[in-house]
XYZ file of C-alpha atoms in Angstrom:
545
model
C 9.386 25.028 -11.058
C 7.349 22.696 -8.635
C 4.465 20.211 -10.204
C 1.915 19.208 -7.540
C 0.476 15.086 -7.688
C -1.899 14.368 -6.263
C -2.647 10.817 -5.747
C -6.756 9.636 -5.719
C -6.938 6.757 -3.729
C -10.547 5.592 -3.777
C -13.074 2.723 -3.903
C -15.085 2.470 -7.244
C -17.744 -0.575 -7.736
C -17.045 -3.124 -10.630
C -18.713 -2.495 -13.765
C -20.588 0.838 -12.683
C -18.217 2.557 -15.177
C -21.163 5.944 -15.317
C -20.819 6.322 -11.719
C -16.765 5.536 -11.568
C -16.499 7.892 -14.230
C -18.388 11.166 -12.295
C -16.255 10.348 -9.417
C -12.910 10.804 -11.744
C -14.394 13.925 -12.333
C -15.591 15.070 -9.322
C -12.193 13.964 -7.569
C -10.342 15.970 -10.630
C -11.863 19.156 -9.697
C -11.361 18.806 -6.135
C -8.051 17.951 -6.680
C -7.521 21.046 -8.669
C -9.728 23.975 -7.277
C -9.013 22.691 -3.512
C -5.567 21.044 -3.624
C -3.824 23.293 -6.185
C -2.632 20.098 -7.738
C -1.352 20.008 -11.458
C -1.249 16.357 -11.954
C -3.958 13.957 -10.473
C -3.451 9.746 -11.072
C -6.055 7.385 -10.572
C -5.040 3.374 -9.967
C -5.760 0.928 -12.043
C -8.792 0.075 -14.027
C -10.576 2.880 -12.325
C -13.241 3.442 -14.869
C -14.354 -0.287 -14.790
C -13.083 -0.981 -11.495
C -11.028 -3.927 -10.605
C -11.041 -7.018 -11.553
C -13.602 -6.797 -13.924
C -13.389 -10.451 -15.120
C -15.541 -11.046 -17.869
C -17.220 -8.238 -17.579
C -14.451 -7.183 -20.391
C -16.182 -9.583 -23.097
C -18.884 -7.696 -22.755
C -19.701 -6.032 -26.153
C -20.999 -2.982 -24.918
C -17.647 -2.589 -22.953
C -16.047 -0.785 -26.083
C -18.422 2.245 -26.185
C -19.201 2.546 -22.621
C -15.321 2.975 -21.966
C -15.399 5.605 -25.177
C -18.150 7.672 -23.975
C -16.317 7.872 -20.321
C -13.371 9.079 -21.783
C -15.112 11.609 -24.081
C -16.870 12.613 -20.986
C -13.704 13.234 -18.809
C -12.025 14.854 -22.075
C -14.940 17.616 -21.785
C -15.743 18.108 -18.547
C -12.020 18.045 -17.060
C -9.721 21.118 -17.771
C -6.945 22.706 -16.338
C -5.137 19.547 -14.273
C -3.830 16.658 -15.929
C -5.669 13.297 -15.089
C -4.014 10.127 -15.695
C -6.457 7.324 -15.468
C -6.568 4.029 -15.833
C -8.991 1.914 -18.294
C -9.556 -0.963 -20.628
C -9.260 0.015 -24.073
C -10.128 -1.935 -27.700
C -6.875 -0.843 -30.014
C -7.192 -2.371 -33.397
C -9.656 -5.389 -32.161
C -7.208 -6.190 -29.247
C -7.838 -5.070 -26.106
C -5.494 -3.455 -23.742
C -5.279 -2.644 -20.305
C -4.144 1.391 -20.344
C -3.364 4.460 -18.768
C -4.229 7.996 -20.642
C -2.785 11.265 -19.646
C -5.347 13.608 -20.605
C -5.816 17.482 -20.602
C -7.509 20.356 -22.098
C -9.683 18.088 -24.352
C -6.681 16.196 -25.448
C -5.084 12.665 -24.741
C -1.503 13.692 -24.935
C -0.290 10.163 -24.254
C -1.578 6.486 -23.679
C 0.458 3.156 -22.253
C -0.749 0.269 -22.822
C 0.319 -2.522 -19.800
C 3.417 -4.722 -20.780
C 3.542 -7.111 -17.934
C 0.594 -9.334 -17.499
C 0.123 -11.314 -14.455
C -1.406 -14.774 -14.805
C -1.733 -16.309 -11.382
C -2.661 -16.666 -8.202
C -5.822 -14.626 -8.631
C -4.701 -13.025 -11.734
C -6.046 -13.654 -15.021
C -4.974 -10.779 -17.089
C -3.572 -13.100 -20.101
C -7.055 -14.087 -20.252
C -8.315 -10.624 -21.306
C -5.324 -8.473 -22.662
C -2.670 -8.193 -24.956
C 0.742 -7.042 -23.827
C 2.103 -3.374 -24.906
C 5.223 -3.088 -25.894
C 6.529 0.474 -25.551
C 6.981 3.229 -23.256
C 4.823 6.254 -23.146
C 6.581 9.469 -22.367
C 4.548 12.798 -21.530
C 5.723 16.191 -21.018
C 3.838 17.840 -17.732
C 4.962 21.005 -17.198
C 8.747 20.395 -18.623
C 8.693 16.946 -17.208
C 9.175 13.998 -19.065
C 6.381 11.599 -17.144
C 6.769 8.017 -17.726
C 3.666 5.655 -16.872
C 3.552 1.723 -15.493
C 0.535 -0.370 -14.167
C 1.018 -2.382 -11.532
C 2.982 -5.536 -12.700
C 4.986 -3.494 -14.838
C 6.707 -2.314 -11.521
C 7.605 -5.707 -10.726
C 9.750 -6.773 -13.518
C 12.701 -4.366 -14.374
C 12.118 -3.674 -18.250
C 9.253 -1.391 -18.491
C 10.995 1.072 -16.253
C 14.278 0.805 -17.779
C 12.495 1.627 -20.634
C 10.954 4.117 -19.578
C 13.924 5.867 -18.534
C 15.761 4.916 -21.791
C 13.091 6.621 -23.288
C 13.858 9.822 -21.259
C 11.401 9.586 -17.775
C 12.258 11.741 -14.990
C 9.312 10.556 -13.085
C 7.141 7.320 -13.007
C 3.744 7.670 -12.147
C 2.611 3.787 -11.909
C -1.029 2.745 -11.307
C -1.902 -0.049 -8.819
C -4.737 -2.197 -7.938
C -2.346 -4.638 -5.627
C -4.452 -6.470 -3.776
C -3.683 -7.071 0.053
C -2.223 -10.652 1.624
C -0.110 -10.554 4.868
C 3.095 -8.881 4.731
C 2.488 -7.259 1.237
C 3.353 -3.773 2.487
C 6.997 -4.501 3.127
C 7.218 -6.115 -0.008
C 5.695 -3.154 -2.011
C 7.919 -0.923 -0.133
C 11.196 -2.921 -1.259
C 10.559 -3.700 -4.565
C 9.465 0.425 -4.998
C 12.957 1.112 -3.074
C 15.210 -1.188 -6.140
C 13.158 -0.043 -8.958
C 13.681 3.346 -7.961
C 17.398 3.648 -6.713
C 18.798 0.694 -10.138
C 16.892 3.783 -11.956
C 17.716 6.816 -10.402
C 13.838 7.707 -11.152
C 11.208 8.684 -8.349
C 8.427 6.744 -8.734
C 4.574 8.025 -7.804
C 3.051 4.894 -6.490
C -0.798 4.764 -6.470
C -3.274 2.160 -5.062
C -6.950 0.860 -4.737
C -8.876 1.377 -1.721
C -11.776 -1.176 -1.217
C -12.559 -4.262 -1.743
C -14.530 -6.666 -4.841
C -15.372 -10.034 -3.934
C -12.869 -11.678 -2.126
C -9.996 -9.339 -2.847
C -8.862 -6.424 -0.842
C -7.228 -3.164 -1.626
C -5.851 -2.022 1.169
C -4.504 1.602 -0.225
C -1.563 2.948 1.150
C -0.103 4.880 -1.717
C 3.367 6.320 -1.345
C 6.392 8.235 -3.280
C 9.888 7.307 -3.230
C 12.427 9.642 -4.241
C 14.831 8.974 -6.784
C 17.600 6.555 -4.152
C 13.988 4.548 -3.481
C 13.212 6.404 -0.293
C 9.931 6.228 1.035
C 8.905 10.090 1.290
C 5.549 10.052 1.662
C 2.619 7.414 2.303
C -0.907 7.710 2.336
C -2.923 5.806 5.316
C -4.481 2.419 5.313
C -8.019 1.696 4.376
C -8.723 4.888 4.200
C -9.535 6.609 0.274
C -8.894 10.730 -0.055
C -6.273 12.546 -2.580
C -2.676 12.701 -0.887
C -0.351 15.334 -2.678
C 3.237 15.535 -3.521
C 5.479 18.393 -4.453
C 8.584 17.885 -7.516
C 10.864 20.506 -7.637
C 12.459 20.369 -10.812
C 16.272 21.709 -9.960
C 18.929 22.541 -12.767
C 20.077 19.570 -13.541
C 16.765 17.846 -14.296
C 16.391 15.599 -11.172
C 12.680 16.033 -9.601
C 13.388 17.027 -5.734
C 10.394 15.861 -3.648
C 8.894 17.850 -1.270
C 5.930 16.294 0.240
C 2.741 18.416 1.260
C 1.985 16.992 4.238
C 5.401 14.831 5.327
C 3.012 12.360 6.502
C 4.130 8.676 6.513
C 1.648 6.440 7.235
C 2.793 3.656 9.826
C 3.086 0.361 9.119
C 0.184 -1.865 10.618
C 1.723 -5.425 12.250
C -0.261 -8.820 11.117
C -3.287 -8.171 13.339
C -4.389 -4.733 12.713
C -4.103 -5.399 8.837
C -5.793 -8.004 8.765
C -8.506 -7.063 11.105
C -9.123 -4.193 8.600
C -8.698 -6.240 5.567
C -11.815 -8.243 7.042
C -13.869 -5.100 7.993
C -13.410 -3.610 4.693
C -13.999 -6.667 3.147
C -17.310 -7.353 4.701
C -18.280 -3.684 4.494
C -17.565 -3.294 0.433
C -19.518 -6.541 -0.045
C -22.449 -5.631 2.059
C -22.618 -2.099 1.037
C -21.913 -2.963 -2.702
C -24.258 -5.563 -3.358
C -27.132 -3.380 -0.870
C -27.836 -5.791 1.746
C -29.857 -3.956 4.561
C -27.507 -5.821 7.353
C -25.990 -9.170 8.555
C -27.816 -11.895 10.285
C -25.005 -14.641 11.898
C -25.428 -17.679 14.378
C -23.777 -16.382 17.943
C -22.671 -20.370 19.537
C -20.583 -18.980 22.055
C -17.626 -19.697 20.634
C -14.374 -17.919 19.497
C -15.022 -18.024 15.693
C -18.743 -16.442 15.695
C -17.431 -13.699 18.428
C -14.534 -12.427 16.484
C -17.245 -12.525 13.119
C -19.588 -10.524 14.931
C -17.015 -8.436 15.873
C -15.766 -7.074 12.745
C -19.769 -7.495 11.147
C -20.379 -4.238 13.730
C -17.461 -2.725 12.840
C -18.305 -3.297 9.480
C -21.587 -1.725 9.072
C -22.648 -0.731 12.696
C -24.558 -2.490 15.651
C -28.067 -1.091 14.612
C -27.763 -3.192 11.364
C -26.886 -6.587 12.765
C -28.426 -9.238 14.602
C -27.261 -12.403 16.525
C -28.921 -15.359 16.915
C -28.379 -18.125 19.540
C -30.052 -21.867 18.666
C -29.028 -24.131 21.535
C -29.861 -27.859 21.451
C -29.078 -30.072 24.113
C -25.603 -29.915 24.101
C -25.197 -26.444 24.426
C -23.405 -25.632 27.607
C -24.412 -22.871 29.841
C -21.090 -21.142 29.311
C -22.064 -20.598 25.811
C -25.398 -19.326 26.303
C -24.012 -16.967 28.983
C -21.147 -15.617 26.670
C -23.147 -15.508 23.266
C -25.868 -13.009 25.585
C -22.962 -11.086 27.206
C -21.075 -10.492 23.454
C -24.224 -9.615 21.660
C -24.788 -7.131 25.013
C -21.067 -5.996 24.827
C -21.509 -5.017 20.709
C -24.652 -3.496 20.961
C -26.764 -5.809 18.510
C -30.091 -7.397 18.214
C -29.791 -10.815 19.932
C -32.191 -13.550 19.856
C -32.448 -17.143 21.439
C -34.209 -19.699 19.058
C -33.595 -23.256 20.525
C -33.639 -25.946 17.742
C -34.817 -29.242 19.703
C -38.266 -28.817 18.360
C -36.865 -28.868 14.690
C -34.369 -31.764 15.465
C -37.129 -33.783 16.933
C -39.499 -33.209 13.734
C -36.575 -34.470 11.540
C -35.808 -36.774 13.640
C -39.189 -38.471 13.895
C -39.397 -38.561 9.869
C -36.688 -39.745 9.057
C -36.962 -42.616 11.925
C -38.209 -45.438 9.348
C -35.235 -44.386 6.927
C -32.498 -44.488 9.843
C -33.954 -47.890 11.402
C -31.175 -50.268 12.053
C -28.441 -47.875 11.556
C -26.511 -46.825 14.625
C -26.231 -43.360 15.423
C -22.991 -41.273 13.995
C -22.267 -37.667 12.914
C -25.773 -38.206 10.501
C -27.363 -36.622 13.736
C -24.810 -33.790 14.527
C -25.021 -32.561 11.275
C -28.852 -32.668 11.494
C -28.537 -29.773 14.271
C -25.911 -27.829 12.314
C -28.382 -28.082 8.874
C -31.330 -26.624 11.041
C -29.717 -23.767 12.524
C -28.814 -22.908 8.889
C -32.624 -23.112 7.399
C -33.162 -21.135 10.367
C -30.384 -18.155 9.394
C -31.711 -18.366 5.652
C -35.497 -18.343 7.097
C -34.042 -14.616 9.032
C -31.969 -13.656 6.314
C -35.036 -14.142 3.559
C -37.299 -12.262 5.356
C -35.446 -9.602 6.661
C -33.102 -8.655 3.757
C -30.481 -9.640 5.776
C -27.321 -11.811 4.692
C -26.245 -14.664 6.244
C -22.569 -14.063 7.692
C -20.740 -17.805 8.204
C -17.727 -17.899 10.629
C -15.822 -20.961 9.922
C -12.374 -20.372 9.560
C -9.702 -21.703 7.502
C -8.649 -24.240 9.624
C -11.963 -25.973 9.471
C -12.445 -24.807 5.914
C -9.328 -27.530 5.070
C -9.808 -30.736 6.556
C -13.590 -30.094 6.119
C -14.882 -29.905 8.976
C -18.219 -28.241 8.934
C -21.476 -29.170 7.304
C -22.919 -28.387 3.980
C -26.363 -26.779 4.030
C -25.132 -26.216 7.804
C -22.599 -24.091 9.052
C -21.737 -23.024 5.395
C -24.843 -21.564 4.841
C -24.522 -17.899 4.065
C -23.557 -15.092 1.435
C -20.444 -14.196 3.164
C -17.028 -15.824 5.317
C -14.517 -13.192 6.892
C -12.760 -15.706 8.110
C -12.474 -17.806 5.289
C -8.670 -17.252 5.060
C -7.922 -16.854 8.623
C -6.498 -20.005 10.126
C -7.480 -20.769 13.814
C -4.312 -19.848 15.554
C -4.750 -16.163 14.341
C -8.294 -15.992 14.996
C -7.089 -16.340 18.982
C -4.868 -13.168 18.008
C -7.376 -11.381 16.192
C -9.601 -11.643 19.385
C -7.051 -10.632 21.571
C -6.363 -7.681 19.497
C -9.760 -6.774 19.053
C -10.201 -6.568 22.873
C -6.912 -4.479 22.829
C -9.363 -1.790 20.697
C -12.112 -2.474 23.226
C -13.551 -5.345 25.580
C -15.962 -7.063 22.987
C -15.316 -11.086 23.466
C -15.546 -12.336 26.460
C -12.257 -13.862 28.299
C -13.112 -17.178 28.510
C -14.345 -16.733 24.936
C -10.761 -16.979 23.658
C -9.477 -19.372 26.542
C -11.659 -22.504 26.950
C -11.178 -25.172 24.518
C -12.452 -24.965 21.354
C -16.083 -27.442 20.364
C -18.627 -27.410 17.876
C -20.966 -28.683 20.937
C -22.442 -31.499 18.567
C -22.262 -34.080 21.244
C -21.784 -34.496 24.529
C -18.054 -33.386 25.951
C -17.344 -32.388 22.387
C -13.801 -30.434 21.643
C -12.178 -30.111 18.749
C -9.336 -31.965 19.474
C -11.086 -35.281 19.782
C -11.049 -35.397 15.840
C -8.696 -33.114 15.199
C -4.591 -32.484 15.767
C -3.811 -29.162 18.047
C -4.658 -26.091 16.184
C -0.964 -25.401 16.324
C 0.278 -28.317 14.608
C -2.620 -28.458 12.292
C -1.928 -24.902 11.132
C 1.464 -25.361 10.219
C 0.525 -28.620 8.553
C -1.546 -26.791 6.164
C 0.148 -24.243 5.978
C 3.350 -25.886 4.656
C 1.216 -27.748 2.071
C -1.774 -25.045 1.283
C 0.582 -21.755 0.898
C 4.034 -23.472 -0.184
C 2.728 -26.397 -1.903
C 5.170 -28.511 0.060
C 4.599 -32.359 -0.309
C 3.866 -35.068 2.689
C 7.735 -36.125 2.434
C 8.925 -32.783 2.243
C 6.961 -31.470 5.325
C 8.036 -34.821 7.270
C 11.426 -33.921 6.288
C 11.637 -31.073 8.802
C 10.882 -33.606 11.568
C 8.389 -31.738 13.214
C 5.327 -34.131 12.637
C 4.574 -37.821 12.991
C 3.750 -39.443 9.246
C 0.305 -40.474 10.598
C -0.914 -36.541 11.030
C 0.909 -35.240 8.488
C -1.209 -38.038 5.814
C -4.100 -37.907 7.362
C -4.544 -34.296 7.224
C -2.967 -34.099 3.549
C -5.943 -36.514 2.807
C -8.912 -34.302 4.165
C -7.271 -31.440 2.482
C -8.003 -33.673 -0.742
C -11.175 -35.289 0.030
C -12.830 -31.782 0.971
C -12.402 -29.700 -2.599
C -16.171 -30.478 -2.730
C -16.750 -28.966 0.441
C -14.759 -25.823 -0.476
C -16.352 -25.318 -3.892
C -19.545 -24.875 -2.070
C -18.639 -22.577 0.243
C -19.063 -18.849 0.008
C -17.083 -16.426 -1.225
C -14.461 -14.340 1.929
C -12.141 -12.068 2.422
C -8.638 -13.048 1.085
C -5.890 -12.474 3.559
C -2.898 -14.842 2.775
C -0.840 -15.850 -0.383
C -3.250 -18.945 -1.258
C -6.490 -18.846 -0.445
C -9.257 -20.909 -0.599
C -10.665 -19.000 -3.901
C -8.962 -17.448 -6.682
C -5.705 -18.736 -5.649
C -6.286 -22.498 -5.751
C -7.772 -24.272 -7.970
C -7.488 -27.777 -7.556
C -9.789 -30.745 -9.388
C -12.492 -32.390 -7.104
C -12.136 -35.486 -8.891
C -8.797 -36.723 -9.460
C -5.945 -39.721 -9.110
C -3.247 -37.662 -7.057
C -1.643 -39.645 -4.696
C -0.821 -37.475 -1.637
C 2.768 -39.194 -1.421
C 3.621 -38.335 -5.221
């Protein structure tokens, strides 16, 4: 006897639960009338997509999610669909799974293992289940799991106390660097301390600042990987069980494929694209309007903006003041020619000098300090907003997570805009990310990614006349951003003079403000600037504590 999965890896919108809901269905028939599957499981949350926040306090959520299942309950028949979905039990509400078929819901799990942190708050919506749910498909005793349950190793034990042969668990595991290996070992020891294949299904897509990066995949019953769908990519990928005589499921894949593992750049250069694309396309912005300086961090963002949503819906713009160098002007024209996009030249002096001349009584005796640079970054953002208001066009920033830390860029300046891909992406890797873009195709310019880098505020201005090397200052934050490390601790490895190390600590600090200000970007590491950190503007922490 063989039983057919197939696994739906797709992209549904938050809260458009109607829509989410035809697409179960649609995918449910294709899976069945084109696929000859028996079995087809959806991730996570799919009716409501994920994370719905408080979207689930909503009280209309109860009989929306009612009259989607009802709906699939009618219109699906002759495959069983495991889905996922919020659901109100006795005035609690749970995070579930339902197997349904022919009209029926033969079984229903309710989530055990609730993750509350980093940038999970499922404590804040959901009770825990308790129990295992067991469902016969076609002989098979099918046990379910969503996504945390997988991590902890009592809901599958349970499971297969309670008599699973198979685990079908439903995922919406959001993407940071290196998360595939991890997925792919922890899927390896449930599976093999088990003896239990285990059906492993993901998100595609992205919501917000999150990405779902997909790449669903089957281990067999020792934990080896026998099949994995690709990245970034949504479509139904199908598995084979073979149920032999002594009850073990033998897999036989349909295709054999195995996707292959991205490396660091090519995961997260998709993580942004998708990212940007989701957002854009989700929220219906006709295209992206970004400032082109010349420099490495607006190259790689208009970069992965065309990649995003395509050339013919993006447009550069170039606003050189006086301290603009040639070299920029030169390799903002030749990127915007290289990509393909609209590029225009708006120089700013005119609008510096008109500030400048009425705010002259107010700045009388004072001496002249960064009050004036950030007077040329503040213009060239009323100018995006001026572009982006009348054209329908959002505002894409490009500082990068480096500069996002020690704060230095300019509210109501550089920060304008709906929308950061590099948010999370510290310098150092944005000189990889170019390099590996190029690798796809010559887009930034050489000298681009080689000269040093300047915010061209001032005359002879680099980055490195207020700031330590990107190098040092990357590993500075990252010790005390992503592994909450203290100053002693990071001094301890002797790497770093106690000067840098505290005086970068304390513009971490001092710019929260900043941060909470900034827009919303793609997540790509284990503690971003968003969900993941959450840390008081005002407060009495000493940095040496």
């Amino acid at each position: 006897m063989t039983i057919r999965v197939a696994m739906a890896q797709l992209d549904m919108l938050v809260g458009d639960i109607k829509n989410n809901t035809e697409s179960v269905i649609a995918q449910s028939h294709i899976a069945r009338d084109e696929q000859n599957a028996d079995v087809i499981v959806f991730p996570e949350l799919t009716l409501t997509g994920y994370p719905p926040e408080d979207l689930l306090l909503r009280p209309s959520l109860r009989p929306r999610i009612e009259a989607a299942l009802a709906q699939i309950l009618e219109q699906v028949h002759d495959i069983y669909v495991v889905v996922g979905y919020p659901r109100e039990i006795d005035g609690e509400l749970f995070n579930c799974a339902g197997v349904f078929y022919q009209g029926q819901i033969l079984g229903e799990y309710c989530k055990q293992k609730l993750p509350n942190f980093r940038v999970f708050d499922d404590k804040r919506y959901f009770q825990e289940g308790n129990t295992a749910c067991i469902v016969r498909i076609k002989g098979i005793k099918v046990g379910l799991s969503i996504c945390e349950d997988i991590w902890h190793p009592e809901p599958i034990a349970q499971a297969k106390e309670a008599g699973a042969e198979l685990i079908l668990n439903l995922n919406a595991s959001p993407f940071h660097i290196e998360k595939m290996g991890v997925r792919e070992q922890l899927l390896h020891r449930r599976a093999s301390e088990n003896q239990l294949p285990i059906v492993y299904v993901n998100y595609m897509g992205a919501q917000d600042e999150l990405v779902y990066e997909g790449g669903s995949f089957v281990v067999d019953a020792q934990g080896v990987k026998v099949i994995q769908a690709p990245w970034y990519e949504t479509g139904l990928y199908c598995v084979d069980f073979t149920i032999a005589e002594d009850r073990q499921p033998r897999l036989e894949p349909v295709s054999g494929d195995i996707a292959s593992t991205l490396d660091v750049e090519a995961s997260v250069y998709q993580a942004m694209v998708t990212g940007l694309r989701d957002y854009i396309e989700k929220n219906r912005f006709k295209g992206i309007v970004l400032g082109l300086s010349g420099g490495i961090d607006s190259a790689l963002s208009l970069a992965v903006a065309v990649d995003a949503i395509g050339a013919d819906r993006v447009q550069a713009v170039m606003m050189p003041y006086t301290y603009t160098s040639s070299m920029s002007l030169e390799d903002a024209q030749e990127e915007a020619k290289l990509l393909g996009v609209e590029y225009s030249v708006l120089p700013i002096e005119p609008m510096v000098a008109a500030f400048m001349e009425t705010l002259a009584s107010e700045f009388e005796g004072y001496a002249r300090d960064t009050t004036e640079e950030n007077l040329q970054a503040r213009t060239r953002g009323v100018t995006l907003m001026a572009i982006s208001n009348k054209k329908g066009y959002m505002v894409l920033t490009t500082g990068n997570k480096s500069e996002m830390a020690v704060g230095y860029a300019t509210l109501y300046g550089d920060m304008v805009g709906g929308y950061s891909v590099l948010k999370d992406v510290f310098k150092t890797l944005v000189f990889r990310l170019c390099r590996y873009r190029n690798s796809l195709g010559y887009v930034i310019p050489e000298r681009v990614i080689t000269r040093p880098p300047s915010a061209e505020l001032a005359p002879d201005q680099i980055d490195e006349d207020s700031l330590p090397s990107y190098d040092v200052l990357d590993e500075i934050l990252h010790k005390y951003i992503e592994q909450d490390m203290s100053a002693e601790a990071i001094l301890a490895s002797n790497e770093f003079d106690r000067e840098t190390v505290y005086r970068v600590l304390r513009l971490v600090d001092l710019n929260e403000y900043k941060r909470r200000q900034a827009p919303t970007g793609v997540r790509i590491t284990e503690r971003g600037f968003g969900r993941d950190r959450r840390y008081p503007m005002t407060n009495g922490w000493h940095i040496g504590d």
